[in-house]
PDB file of C-alpha atoms in Angstrom:
ATOM      1  CA  MET A   1      21.037-128.318  22.109  1.00 78.00           C
ATOM      2  CA  ARG A   2      21.295-128.678  25.952  1.00 82.00           C
ATOM      3  CA  VAL A   3      18.884-131.283  27.866  1.00 78.00           C
ATOM      4  CA  THR A   4      18.582-130.584  31.657  1.00 78.00           C
ATOM      5  CA  ARG A   5      16.447-132.800  34.001  1.00 70.00           C
ATOM      6  CA  LEU A   6      14.811-130.996  36.673  1.00 69.00           C
ATOM      7  CA  LEU A   7      13.573-132.594  39.768  1.00 51.00           C
ATOM      8  CA  ALA A   8       9.750-132.528  40.145  1.00 48.00           C
ATOM      9  CA  SER A   9       8.278-129.277  42.050  1.00 41.00           C
ATOM     10  CA  GLY A  10       4.802-129.632  42.167  1.00 39.00           C
ATOM     11  CA  LEU A  11       2.598-127.474  44.457  1.00 36.00           C
ATOM     12  CA  THR A  12       2.755-128.737  47.957  1.00 33.00           C
ATOM     13  CA  ALA A  13      -0.084-128.989  50.383  1.00 30.00           C
ATOM     14  CA  GLY A  14      -1.061-125.702  52.331  1.00 33.00           C
ATOM     15  CA  ALA A  15      -2.938-127.094  55.500  1.00 30.00           C
ATOM     16  CA  ALA A  16      -2.479-123.559  57.348  1.00 31.00           C
ATOM     17  CA  VAL A  17      -3.757-120.853  55.094  1.00 33.00           C
ATOM     18  CA  ALA A  18      -2.178-118.249  56.804  1.00 33.00           C
ATOM     19  CA  ALA A  19       1.313-119.806  56.140  1.00 36.00           C
ATOM     20  CA  LEU A  20       1.316-117.947  53.031  1.00 38.00           C
ATOM     21  CA  LEU A  21       4.977-119.470  52.036  1.00 36.00           C
ATOM     22  CA  THR A  22       3.117-123.058  51.152  1.00 39.00           C
ATOM     23  CA  PRO A  23       0.865-123.011  48.226  1.00 41.00           C
ATOM     24  CA  LEU A  24      -2.243-125.315  47.897  1.00 39.00           C
ATOM     25  CA  ALA A  25      -2.012-128.854  46.539  1.00 38.00           C
ATOM     26  CA  ALA A  26      -3.120-128.770  42.714  1.00 39.00           C
ATOM     27  CA  ALA A  27      -2.176-131.898  41.162  1.00 40.00           C
ATOM     28  CA  PRO A  28      -0.030-134.605  41.809  1.00 41.00           C
ATOM     29  CA  ALA A  29       3.705-133.608  40.720  1.00 44.00           C
ATOM     30  CA  HIS A  30       4.750-135.561  37.601  1.00 45.00           C
ATOM     31  CA  ALA A  31       8.071-137.220  37.431  1.00 60.00           C
ATOM     32  CA  ALA A  32      11.311-135.180  36.746  1.00 89.00           C
ATOM     33  CA  VAL A  33      10.890-132.291  34.279  1.00 95.00           C
ATOM     34  CA  THR A  34      13.078-132.113  31.406  1.00 96.00           C
ATOM     35  CA  ARG A  35      14.311-128.542  30.095  1.00 97.00           C
ATOM     36  CA  ILE A  36      15.588-128.599  26.549  1.00 97.00           C
ATOM     37  CA  GLU A  37      17.299-125.549  25.128  1.00 97.00           C
ATOM     38  CA  THR A  38      16.725-125.178  21.478  1.00 97.00           C
ATOM     39  CA  THR A  39      15.937-122.474  18.961  1.00 98.00           C
ATOM     40  CA  VAL A  40      12.488-121.647  17.180  1.00 98.00           C
ATOM     41  CA  GLU A  41      12.349-119.592  13.625  1.00 98.00           C
ATOM     42  CA  ILE A  42      10.697-116.381  13.582  1.00 97.00           C
ATOM     43  CA  ARG A  43      10.254-114.033  10.803  1.00 96.00           C
ATOM     44  CA  CYS A  44      11.993-110.525  11.430  1.00 95.00           C
ATOM     45  CA  ALA A  45      11.254-108.095   8.391  1.00 91.00           C
ATOM     46  CA  PHE A  46      12.885-109.773   5.487  1.00 91.00           C
ATOM     47  CA  THR A  47      15.146-111.908   7.799  1.00 94.00           C
ATOM     48  CA  ILE A  48      14.451-115.337   9.381  1.00 96.00           C
ATOM     49  CA  ARG A  49      15.555-115.174  13.477  1.00 94.00           C
ATOM     50  CA  ASN A  50      16.620-118.438  15.298  1.00 97.00           C
ATOM     51  CA  GLN A  51      15.508-117.335  18.451  1.00 97.00           C
ATOM     52  CA  SER A  52      16.468-119.038  21.697  1.00 97.00           C
ATOM     53  CA  ALA A  53      13.789-121.319  22.724  1.00 98.00           C
ATOM     54  CA  ASP A  54      13.293-123.523  26.057  1.00 98.00           C
ATOM     55  CA  TRP A  55      10.965-126.415  26.310  1.00 98.00           C
ATOM     56  CA  TYR A  56      10.027-127.920  29.535  1.00 98.00           C
ATOM     57  CA  LEU A  57       8.523-131.484  29.099  1.00 98.00           C
ATOM     58  CA  PRO A  58       6.532-132.974  32.144  1.00 96.00           C
ATOM     59  CA  GLY A  59       7.440-136.606  32.901  1.00 93.00           C
ATOM     60  CA  GLY A  60       3.878-137.912  31.834  1.00 91.00           C
ATOM     61  CA  ALA A  61       1.520-137.257  29.180  1.00 93.00           C
ATOM     62  CA  PRO A  62       0.998-133.358  28.627  1.00 96.00           C
ATOM     63  CA  ARG A  63      -2.118-131.898  29.514  1.00 96.00           C
ATOM     64  CA  GLY A  64      -1.381-128.669  27.557  1.00 98.00           C
ATOM     65  CA  LEU A  65       0.640-126.291  26.329  1.00 98.00           C
ATOM     66  CA  VAL A  66       1.864-122.985  28.060  1.00 98.00           C
ATOM     67  CA  TRP A  67       3.628-120.099  26.323  1.00 98.00           C
ATOM     68  CA  LEU A  68       5.451-118.441  28.986  1.00 98.00           C
ATOM     69  CA  GLN A  69       7.003-115.096  27.836  1.00 98.00           C
ATOM     70  CA  HIS A  70       9.599-113.078  29.706  1.00 97.00           C
ATOM     71  CA  GLY A  71       9.556-109.083  30.119  1.00 96.00           C
ATOM     72  CA  PHE A  72      11.284-106.349  28.659  1.00 95.00           C
ATOM     73  CA  GLY A  73      15.366-106.689  29.028  1.00 95.00           C
ATOM     74  CA  ARG A  74      15.055-109.890  29.943  1.00 96.00           C
ATOM     75  CA  ALA A  75      15.640-113.775  28.525  1.00 96.00           C
ATOM     76  CA  ASN A  76      13.708-117.051  28.915  1.00 97.00           C
ATOM     77  CA  ASP A  77      16.052-118.310  31.705  1.00 97.00           C
ATOM     78  CA  HIS A  78      14.920-115.553  33.893  1.00 97.00           C
ATOM     79  CA  MET A  79      11.294-117.558  33.780  1.00 98.00           C
ATOM     80  CA  ALA A  80      12.971-121.067  34.664  1.00 97.00           C
ATOM     81  CA  ASP A  81      11.642-120.965  37.978  1.00 98.00           C
ATOM     82  CA  LEU A  82       7.752-120.499  36.946  1.00 98.00           C
ATOM     83  CA  ALA A  83       8.230-122.677  33.906  1.00 98.00           C
ATOM     84  CA  GLY A  84       9.271-125.690  36.163  1.00 97.00           C
ATOM     85  CA  LYS A  85       6.174-125.078  38.065  1.00 97.00           C
ATOM     86  CA  TYR A  86       3.706-125.292  35.260  1.00 98.00           C
ATOM     87  CA  ALA A  87       5.704-128.304  33.755  1.00 97.00           C
ATOM     88  CA  SER A  88       5.638-130.163  37.139  1.00 96.00           C
ATOM     89  CA  ALA A  89       1.855-129.543  36.778  1.00 97.00           C
ATOM     90  CA  GLY A  90       1.684-131.564  33.535  1.00 97.00           C
ATOM     91  CA  TYR A  91       2.013-129.053  30.695  1.00 98.00           C
ATOM     92  CA  VAL A  92       4.634-128.593  27.957  1.00 98.00           C
ATOM     93  CA  VAL A  93       5.895-125.186  28.423  1.00 98.00           C
ATOM     94  CA  PHE A  94       7.464-123.129  25.492  1.00 98.00           C
ATOM     95  CA  ALA A  95       9.602-120.272  26.775  1.00 98.00           C
ATOM     96  CA  PRO A  96      11.243-118.181  23.591  1.00 98.00           C
ATOM     97  CA  THR A  97      13.657-115.187  24.163  1.00 97.00           C
ATOM     98  CA  LEU A  98      12.324-112.520  22.187  1.00 97.00           C
ATOM     99  CA  PRO A  99      14.407-109.404  21.058  1.00 93.00           C
ATOM    100  CA  SER A 100      14.096-106.122  23.309  1.00 94.00           C
ATOM    101  CA  ALA A 101      15.889-103.964  20.811  1.00 89.00           C
ATOM    102  CA  ASP A 102      16.296-104.269  17.158  1.00 88.00           C
ATOM    103  CA  LEU A 103      16.722-102.151  14.025  1.00 85.00           C
ATOM    104  CA  TYR A 104      13.514-103.720  12.185  1.00 88.00           C
ATOM    105  CA  GLY A 105      11.344-103.175  15.123  1.00 88.00           C
ATOM    106  CA  CYS A 106      11.296-106.964  16.024  1.00 93.00           C
ATOM    107  CA  THR A 107      10.849-106.306  19.440  1.00 93.00           C
ATOM    108  CA  LEU A 108       8.823-107.569  22.512  1.00 92.00           C
ATOM    109  CA  GLN A 109       7.827-104.184  23.770  1.00 92.00           C
ATOM    110  CA  ASN A 110       6.612-101.857  21.442  1.00 92.00           C
ATOM    111  CA  LEU A 111       9.229 -99.190  20.719  1.00 89.00           C
ATOM    112  CA  GLY A 112       8.018 -97.939  17.332  1.00 86.00           C
ATOM    113  CA  ASN A 113       5.726-100.535  15.842  1.00 90.00           C
ATOM    114  CA  ASN A 114       6.497-104.104  16.477  1.00 94.00           C
ATOM    115  CA  THR A 115       2.847-105.504  15.640  1.00 95.00           C
ATOM    116  CA  GLY A 116       4.539-107.006  12.233  1.00 95.00           C
ATOM    117  CA  PHE A 117       6.867-109.008  14.264  1.00 95.00           C
ATOM    118  CA  LEU A 118       4.241-109.835  17.099  1.00 97.00           C
ATOM    119  CA  ASN A 119       1.829-111.054  13.986  1.00 97.00           C
ATOM    120  CA  ASN A 120       4.852-113.495  13.284  1.00 97.00           C
ATOM    121  CA  VAL A 121       4.899-114.765  16.781  1.00 98.00           C
ATOM    122  CA  ALA A 122       1.033-115.413  16.390  1.00 98.00           C
ATOM    123  CA  ASP A 123       1.656-117.195  13.174  1.00 98.00           C
ATOM    124  CA  LEU A 124       3.804-119.817  15.442  1.00 98.00           C
ATOM    125  CA  PHE A 125       0.661-120.559  17.284  1.00 98.00           C
ATOM    126  CA  GLY A 126      -1.582-120.294  14.175  1.00 98.00           C
ATOM    127  CA  LYS A 127      -0.113-122.934  12.568  1.00 98.00           C
ATOM    128  CA  ALA A 128       1.008-125.058  15.525  1.00 98.00           C
ATOM    129  CA  SER A 129      -1.120-128.057  14.549  1.00 97.00           C
ATOM    130  CA  ASP A 130       1.401-128.619  11.457  1.00 97.00           C
ATOM    131  CA  PRO A 131       4.204-130.489  12.887  1.00 97.00           C
ATOM    132  CA  ASN A 132       6.359-129.508   9.681  1.00 97.00           C
ATOM    133  CA  ASP A 133       5.704-125.829  10.677  1.00 98.00           C
ATOM    134  CA  LYS A 134       7.998-123.725  12.655  1.00 98.00           C
ATOM    135  CA  LEU A 135       6.520-124.193  16.416  1.00 98.00           C
ATOM    136  CA  GLY A 136       6.158-128.120  15.259  1.00 98.00           C
ATOM    137  CA  ARG A 137       9.654-128.406  14.054  1.00 98.00           C
ATOM    138  CA  SER A 138      11.216-126.786  17.130  1.00 98.00           C
ATOM    139  CA  PHE A 139       8.965-129.087  19.680  1.00 98.00           C
ATOM    140  CA  THR A 140      10.400-132.100  17.518  1.00 98.00           C
ATOM    141  CA  ARG A 141      14.088-131.315  18.323  1.00 97.00           C
ATOM    142  CA  ALA A 142      13.215-130.689  22.084  1.00 97.00           C
ATOM    143  CA  ARG A 143      11.302-134.191  22.033  1.00 97.00           C
ATOM    144  CA  ASN A 144      13.736-136.038  20.302  1.00 97.00           C
ATOM    145  CA  ALA A 145      16.642-134.509  22.394  1.00 97.00           C
ATOM    146  CA  ALA A 146      14.625-135.583  25.712  1.00 96.00           C
ATOM    147  CA  GLY A 147      14.493-139.225  24.137  1.00 96.00           C
ATOM    148  CA  ARG A 148      10.387-138.723  23.913  1.00 96.00           C
ATOM    149  CA  PRO A 149       9.514-139.003  20.524  1.00 95.00           C
ATOM    150  CA  ASP A 150       6.222-140.507  21.569  1.00 92.00           C
ATOM    151  CA  LEU A 151       5.125-136.937  22.820  1.00 96.00           C
ATOM    152  CA  THR A 152       2.927-134.842  20.394  1.00 96.00           C
ATOM    153  CA  LEU A 153       2.468-130.900  20.704  1.00 98.00           C
ATOM    154  CA  PRO A 154      -0.833-130.252  22.833  1.00 98.00           C
ATOM    155  CA  ARG A 155      -3.498-128.981  21.018  1.00 97.00           C
ATOM    156  CA  ASN A 156      -5.184-126.409  23.528  1.00 98.00           C
ATOM    157  CA  LYS A 157      -3.040-123.363  25.066  1.00 98.00           C
ATOM    158  CA  VAL A 158      -2.447-120.948  27.849  1.00 98.00           C
ATOM    159  CA  PHE A 159      -0.645-118.012  27.301  1.00 98.00           C
ATOM    160  CA  SER A 160       1.239-116.274  30.391  1.00 98.00           C
ATOM    161  CA  GLY A 161       3.375-113.257  29.736  1.00 98.00           C
ATOM    162  CA  HIS A 162       5.118-111.146  32.265  1.00 98.00           C
ATOM    163  CA  SER A 163       5.759-107.463  32.193  1.00 97.00           C
ATOM    164  CA  ALA A 164       6.035-106.468  28.540  1.00 97.00           C
ATOM    165  CA  GLY A 165       5.606-110.145  27.669  1.00 97.00           C
ATOM    166  CA  GLY A 166       1.871-109.569  29.120  1.00 98.00           C
ATOM    167  CA  GLU A 167       1.409-106.893  26.422  1.00 97.00           C
ATOM    168  CA  ALA A 168       2.545-109.460  23.572  1.00 97.00           C
ATOM    169  CA  ALA A 169       0.541-112.578  24.790  1.00 98.00           C
ATOM    170  CA  LEU A 170      -2.616-110.233  24.491  1.00 98.00           C
ATOM    171  CA  TYR A 171      -1.823-109.168  21.138  1.00 97.00           C
ATOM    172  CA  VAL A 172      -1.132-112.598  19.736  1.00 98.00           C
ATOM    173  CA  THR A 173      -4.213-113.880  21.509  1.00 98.00           C
ATOM    174  CA  GLN A 174      -6.522-111.347  19.750  1.00 98.00           C
ATOM    175  CA  ARG A 175      -4.406-111.901  16.416  1.00 98.00           C
ATOM    176  CA  LEU A 176      -5.072-115.450  16.812  1.00 98.00           C
ATOM    177  CA  ARG A 177      -8.835-114.497  16.868  1.00 98.00           C
ATOM    178  CA  SER A 178      -8.834-112.250  13.996  1.00 97.00           C
ATOM    179  CA  ALA A 179      -6.582-113.893  11.727  1.00 98.00           C
ATOM    180  CA  TYR A 180      -6.559-117.895  12.603  1.00 98.00           C
ATOM    181  CA  PRO A 181     -10.115-118.901  13.374  1.00 97.00           C
ATOM    182  CA  ALA A 182      -9.385-122.478  13.134  1.00 97.00           C
ATOM    183  CA  ALA A 183      -6.401-121.982  15.977  1.00 98.00           C
ATOM    184  CA  TRP A 184      -8.662-119.642  18.103  1.00 98.00           C
ATOM    185  CA  PRO A 185     -10.733-122.171  19.963  1.00 98.00           C
ATOM    186  CA  THR A 186      -7.485-123.800  21.252  1.00 98.00           C
ATOM    187  CA  VAL A 187      -6.472-120.627  23.321  1.00 98.00           C
ATOM    188  CA  ARG A 188      -8.113-121.752  26.789  1.00 98.00           C
ATOM    189  CA  GLY A 189      -7.035-118.487  28.811  1.00 98.00           C
ATOM    190  CA  VAL A 190      -4.145-115.824  29.488  1.00 98.00           C
ATOM    191  CA  VAL A 191      -2.496-115.115  32.654  1.00 98.00           C
ATOM    192  CA  LEU A 192      -0.942-111.838  33.136  1.00 98.00           C
ATOM    193  CA  LEU A 193       2.084-111.391  35.468  1.00 98.00           C
ATOM    194  CA  ASP A 194       2.508-107.916  36.360  1.00 98.00           C
ATOM    195  CA  PRO A 195       1.760-106.620  32.682  1.00 98.00           C
ATOM    196  CA  VAL A 196       3.226-103.463  31.496  1.00 97.00           C
ATOM    197  CA  LYS A 197       1.807-101.270  28.610  1.00 96.00           C
ATOM    198  CA  SER A 198       4.241-100.045  25.746  1.00 94.00           C
ATOM    199  CA  LEU A 199       4.856 -96.131  25.960  1.00 90.00           C
ATOM    200  CA  VAL A 200       4.411 -96.245  22.168  1.00 89.00           C
ATOM    201  CA  GLY A 201       0.793 -97.543  20.547  1.00 89.00           C
ATOM    202  CA  ASN A 202      -2.095 -99.082  22.141  1.00 93.00           C
ATOM    203  CA  ASN A 203      -1.542-102.633  21.880  1.00 95.00           C
ATOM    204  CA  THR A 204      -2.890-103.473  25.431  1.00 97.00           C
ATOM    205  CA  ASP A 205      -5.851-101.304  24.990  1.00 96.00           C
ATOM    206  CA  ALA A 206      -6.893-102.710  21.601  1.00 97.00           C
ATOM    207  CA  SER A 207      -6.409-106.098  22.378  1.00 97.00           C
ATOM    208  CA  LEU A 208      -8.122-106.124  25.485  1.00 98.00           C
ATOM    209  CA  ASN A 209     -10.923-104.118  24.204  1.00 97.00           C
ATOM    210  CA  HIS A 210     -11.604-106.857  21.418  1.00 97.00           C
ATOM    211  CA  LEU A 211     -11.060-109.720  23.923  1.00 98.00           C
ATOM    212  CA  ASP A 212     -13.412-108.229  26.407  1.00 98.00           C
ATOM    213  CA  ASN A 213     -16.593-109.492  24.339  1.00 96.00           C
ATOM    214  CA  THR A 214     -15.457-113.045  24.838  1.00 98.00           C
ATOM    215  CA  THR A 215     -15.494-115.371  27.377  1.00 97.00           C
ATOM    216  CA  LEU A 216     -11.740-116.073  27.384  1.00 98.00           C
ATOM    217  CA  PRO A 217     -10.531-116.331  30.787  1.00 98.00           C
ATOM    218  CA  ILE A 218      -7.997-113.568  31.344  1.00 98.00           C
ATOM    219  CA  HIS A 219      -6.246-113.143  35.158  1.00 98.00           C
ATOM    220  CA  THR A 220      -3.818-111.048  36.447  1.00 98.00           C
ATOM    221  CA  ILE A 221      -1.154-110.969  39.345  1.00 98.00           C
ATOM    222  CA  SER A 222       0.150-107.515  39.903  1.00 98.00           C
ATOM    223  CA  ALA A 223       2.716-105.843  42.316  1.00 98.00           C
ATOM    224  CA  PRO A 224       1.481-102.307  43.344  1.00 98.00           C
ATOM    225  CA  GLY A 225       2.385 -99.517  40.746  1.00 97.00           C
ATOM    226  CA  TYR A 226       6.282 -98.287  40.755  1.00 98.00           C
ATOM    227  CA  SER A 227       8.892 -97.561  38.196  1.00 96.00           C
ATOM    228  CA  CYS A 228       9.566-101.149  37.272  1.00 96.00           C
ATOM    229  CA  ASN A 229       5.989-101.871  35.970  1.00 97.00           C
ATOM    230  CA  SER A 230       5.114 -98.338  34.680  1.00 96.00           C
ATOM    231  CA  ASN A 231       3.265 -97.528  37.916  1.00 97.00           C
ATOM    232  CA  GLY A 232       0.925-100.556  37.143  1.00 97.00           C
ATOM    233  CA  SER A 233       0.022 -99.379  33.565  1.00 96.00           C
ATOM    234  CA  GLY A 234      -0.788-102.329  32.230  1.00 98.00           C
ATOM    235  CA  THR A 235      -3.101-103.806  35.174  1.00 98.00           C
ATOM    236  CA  ALA A 236      -4.801-100.143  34.918  1.00 98.00           C
ATOM    237  CA  VAL A 237      -5.708-101.109  31.265  1.00 98.00           C
ATOM    238  CA  VAL A 238      -7.171-104.541  32.191  1.00 98.00           C
ATOM    239  CA  GLN A 239      -9.227-102.912  34.839  1.00 98.00           C
ATOM    240  CA  ALA A 240     -10.514-100.166  32.432  1.00 97.00           C
ATOM    241  CA  GLN A 241     -11.204-102.450  29.886  1.00 97.00           C
ATOM    242  CA  LEU A 242     -12.319-105.728  31.089  1.00 98.00           C
ATOM    243  CA  HIS A 243     -15.973-105.601  31.961  1.00 98.00           C
ATOM    244  CA  ARG A 244     -15.469-108.457  34.655  1.00 97.00           C
ATOM    245  CA  PRO A 245     -16.075-108.552  38.399  1.00 97.00           C
ATOM    246  CA  PHE A 246     -12.917-110.296  38.940  1.00 98.00           C
ATOM    247  CA  VAL A 247      -9.657-109.848  36.987  1.00 98.00           C
ATOM    248  CA  GLY A 248      -7.042-110.958  39.221  1.00 98.00           C
ATOM    249  CA  VAL A 249      -4.979-109.743  42.354  1.00 98.00           C
ATOM    250  CA  ARG A 250      -2.479-107.337  43.388  1.00 98.00           C
ATOM    251  CA  LEU A 251       0.301-108.538  45.637  1.00 98.00           C
ATOM    252  CA  THR A 252       0.376-105.802  48.414  1.00 98.00           C
ATOM    253  CA  THR A 253       4.410-105.935  49.011  1.00 98.00           C
ATOM    254  CA  GLY A 254       5.061-107.834  45.558  1.00 98.00           C
ATOM    255  CA  ALA A 255       7.914-106.889  43.204  1.00 98.00           C
ATOM    256  CA  HIS A 256       8.327-106.649  39.647  1.00 98.00           C
ATOM    257  CA  THR A 257      10.581-109.751  39.897  1.00 98.00           C
ATOM    258  CA  ASP A 258       7.979-112.086  41.490  1.00 98.00           C
ATOM    259  CA  ALA A 259       7.189-113.894  38.250  1.00 98.00           C
ATOM    260  CA  GLU A 260      10.807-114.619  37.863  1.00 98.00           C
ATOM    261  CA  GLY A 261      11.358-115.957  41.380  1.00 98.00           C
ATOM    262  CA  ALA A 262      14.255-118.117  42.127  1.00 97.00           C
ATOM    263  CA  SER A 263      15.472-117.296  38.417  1.00 97.00           C
ATOM    264  CA  THR A 264      15.735-113.787  38.750  1.00 97.00           C
ATOM    265  CA  ASP A 265      19.384-111.916  39.019  1.00 97.00           C
ATOM    266  CA  THR A 266      21.285-109.208  40.197  1.00 97.00           C
ATOM    267  CA  VAL A 267      20.183-106.904  37.695  1.00 96.00           C
ATOM    268  CA  GLY A 268      16.474-107.950  38.299  1.00 97.00           C
ATOM    269  CA  THR A 269      16.858-107.512  41.934  1.00 97.00           C
ATOM    270  CA  VAL A 270      19.257-103.794  41.836  1.00 97.00           C
ATOM    271  CA  ALA A 271      16.226-102.531  39.501  1.00 95.00           C
ATOM    272  CA  CYS A 272      13.318-103.968  40.612  1.00 97.00           C
ATOM    273  CA  GLY A 273      13.694-105.568  44.199  1.00 97.00           C
ATOM    274  CA  THR A 274      14.019-108.832  45.521  1.00 97.00           C
ATOM    275  CA  PRO A 275      10.816-111.223  45.649  1.00 97.00           C
ATOM    276  CA  GLN A 276       9.640-112.242  48.966  1.00 97.00           C
ATOM    277  CA  ALA A 277       8.943-115.996  49.101  1.00 97.00           C
ATOM    278  CA  ARG A 278       5.514-115.725  50.102  1.00 97.00           C
ATOM    279  CA  ASN A 279       4.649-113.675  47.287  1.00 98.00           C
ATOM    280  CA  VAL A 280       6.420-115.834  44.833  1.00 98.00           C
ATOM    281  CA  ALA A 281       4.510-118.951  46.102  1.00 98.00           C
ATOM    282  CA  ALA A 282       0.970-116.766  46.072  1.00 98.00           C
ATOM    283  CA  LEU A 283       1.943-115.869  42.247  1.00 98.00           C
ATOM    284  CA  GLN A 284       2.975-119.599  41.491  1.00 98.00           C
ATOM    285  CA  THR A 285      -0.085-120.991  42.856  1.00 98.00           C
ATOM    286  CA  LEU A 286      -2.349-118.736  41.346  1.00 98.00           C
ATOM    287  CA  ALA A 287      -0.905-118.792  38.131  1.00 98.00           C
ATOM    288  CA  VAL A 288      -0.880-122.576  37.767  1.00 98.00           C
ATOM    289  CA  GLY A 289      -3.969-122.875  39.433  1.00 98.00           C
ATOM    290  CA  TRP A 290      -5.777-120.217  36.936  1.00 98.00           C
ATOM    291  CA  ALA A 291      -4.289-121.950  33.998  1.00 98.00           C
ATOM    292  CA  ARG A 292      -5.292-125.476  34.968  1.00 98.00           C
ATOM    293  CA  ASP A 293      -8.878-124.146  35.263  1.00 98.00           C
ATOM    294  CA  ALA A 294      -8.654-122.389  32.016  1.00 98.00           C
ATOM    295  CA  PHE A 295      -7.559-125.874  30.368  1.00 98.00           C
ATOM    296  CA  ASP A 296     -10.117-127.681  32.141  1.00 98.00           C
ATOM    297  CA  GLY A 297     -13.074-125.510  32.154  1.00 97.00           C
ATOM    298  CA  THR A 298     -13.393-125.657  36.003  1.00 97.00           C
ATOM    299  CA  ARG A 299     -13.353-122.912  38.775  1.00 97.00           C
ATOM    300  CA  THR A 300     -11.532-124.114  41.824  1.00 97.00           C
ATOM    301  CA  ALA A 301     -12.736-122.246  44.735  1.00 97.00           C
ATOM    302  CA  ASP A 302      -9.382-121.750  46.460  1.00 97.00           C
ATOM    303  CA  HIS A 303      -8.228-119.585  43.604  1.00 97.00           C
ATOM    304  CA  TYR A 304     -11.194-117.071  43.475  1.00 98.00           C
ATOM    305  CA  PRO A 305     -12.685-114.611  45.779  1.00 97.00           C
ATOM    306  CA  GLY A 306     -14.584-116.379  48.508  1.00 96.00           C
ATOM    307  CA  GLY A 307     -12.210-119.763  48.549  1.00 97.00           C
ATOM    308  CA  ALA A 308     -10.221-120.595  51.609  1.00 97.00           C
ATOM    309  CA  TYR A 309      -6.746-119.917  50.263  1.00 98.00           C
ATOM    310  CA  TYR A 310      -7.632-116.803  48.407  1.00 98.00           C
ATOM    311  CA  GLN A 311      -9.459-115.385  51.352  1.00 97.00           C
ATOM    312  CA  GLY A 312      -6.110-116.368  53.540  1.00 98.00           C
ATOM    313  CA  LEU A 313      -4.444-114.046  51.506  1.00 98.00           C
ATOM    314  CA  LEU A 314      -6.652-111.123  52.058  1.00 98.00           C
ATOM    315  CA  ASN A 315      -6.875-111.809  55.664  1.00 98.00           C
ATOM    316  CA  ALA A 316      -3.257-111.661  55.839  1.00 97.00           C
ATOM    317  CA  GLY A 317      -3.085-108.692  53.988  1.00 98.00           C
ATOM    318  CA  ALA A 318      -0.790-110.396  51.323  1.00 98.00           C
ATOM    319  CA  ALA A 319      -3.369-109.479  48.585  1.00 98.00           C
ATOM    320  CA  GLN A 320      -5.815-107.352  47.104  1.00 98.00           C
ATOM    321  CA  THR A 321      -8.731-108.068  44.474  1.00 98.00           C
ATOM    322  CA  LEU A 322      -8.438-106.298  41.118  1.00 98.00           C
ATOM    323  CA  ALA A 323     -12.029-105.729  39.712  1.00 98.00           C
ATOM    324  CA  GLY A 324     -12.981-104.890  36.329  1.00 98.00           C
ATOM    325  CA  ALA A 325     -15.015-101.993  34.829  1.00 96.00           C
ATOM    326  CA  SER A 326     -18.700-101.845  36.016  1.00 89.00           C
TER     327      SER A 326
END
């Protein structure tokens, strides 16, 4: 088990909206964030896998739990930059590595039928209130390694998924609604990061169709359509299935790697492009801001159409508004 202390990296003030490299101030940065590398048990067919799981613990009392899921062919290390931003805003972050290829169909992206495996991922959160269950045991190892035995796993959750991780987050959200009625109210929102719809099955479509008739906040930050995001397949489904006037933004010069930010690597940049600093800053500002609003039941004007920061993105040509179905 590895323990890493990270400097607080809270969002800094952005007095000049047009200077898009600087996000708006959101909440005071907590003291140093601690990253713990451990494992979590997830059933796969007839076996139990001990998957890599990173926990990010804020310096102060946690304000909620964020499940941050990487994309296809990637790992939790690639989400470290954004995880640190969520944690420095006061949230416990759970970032597991899920398989991209597996003989038994235990995969992040649907390459055949991965719903059984995603049901087992949902079971982590459905039973999160039990400290002796799988997610609780993983968290206990992390907090003890960090020397924080006083911490308890927050009850309320926001799910944030990148690429194929976005589809997984949507499926798990709907699974909690249908199979774990006691846990469903603890899911406060979903933040999708350039989501990608699997070529097989309809997990994205079906999940959004069922979630459309709820008031759950679901927001998307996307790049323009190109090969790495399957020509914007996930975003297109979000816009088609959600009957809401605002479902997110498209960063006009964005890359699929924006969600990875400083944590991306050569494989990511060669395949999908190098993220620009202003796009990473905008993504992190909105993702953390939307999560905060979901947890708090608020609507911070700057993060939505009409707000100064948001309008600054539009005026600079850095973003376009994504509308849902009418």
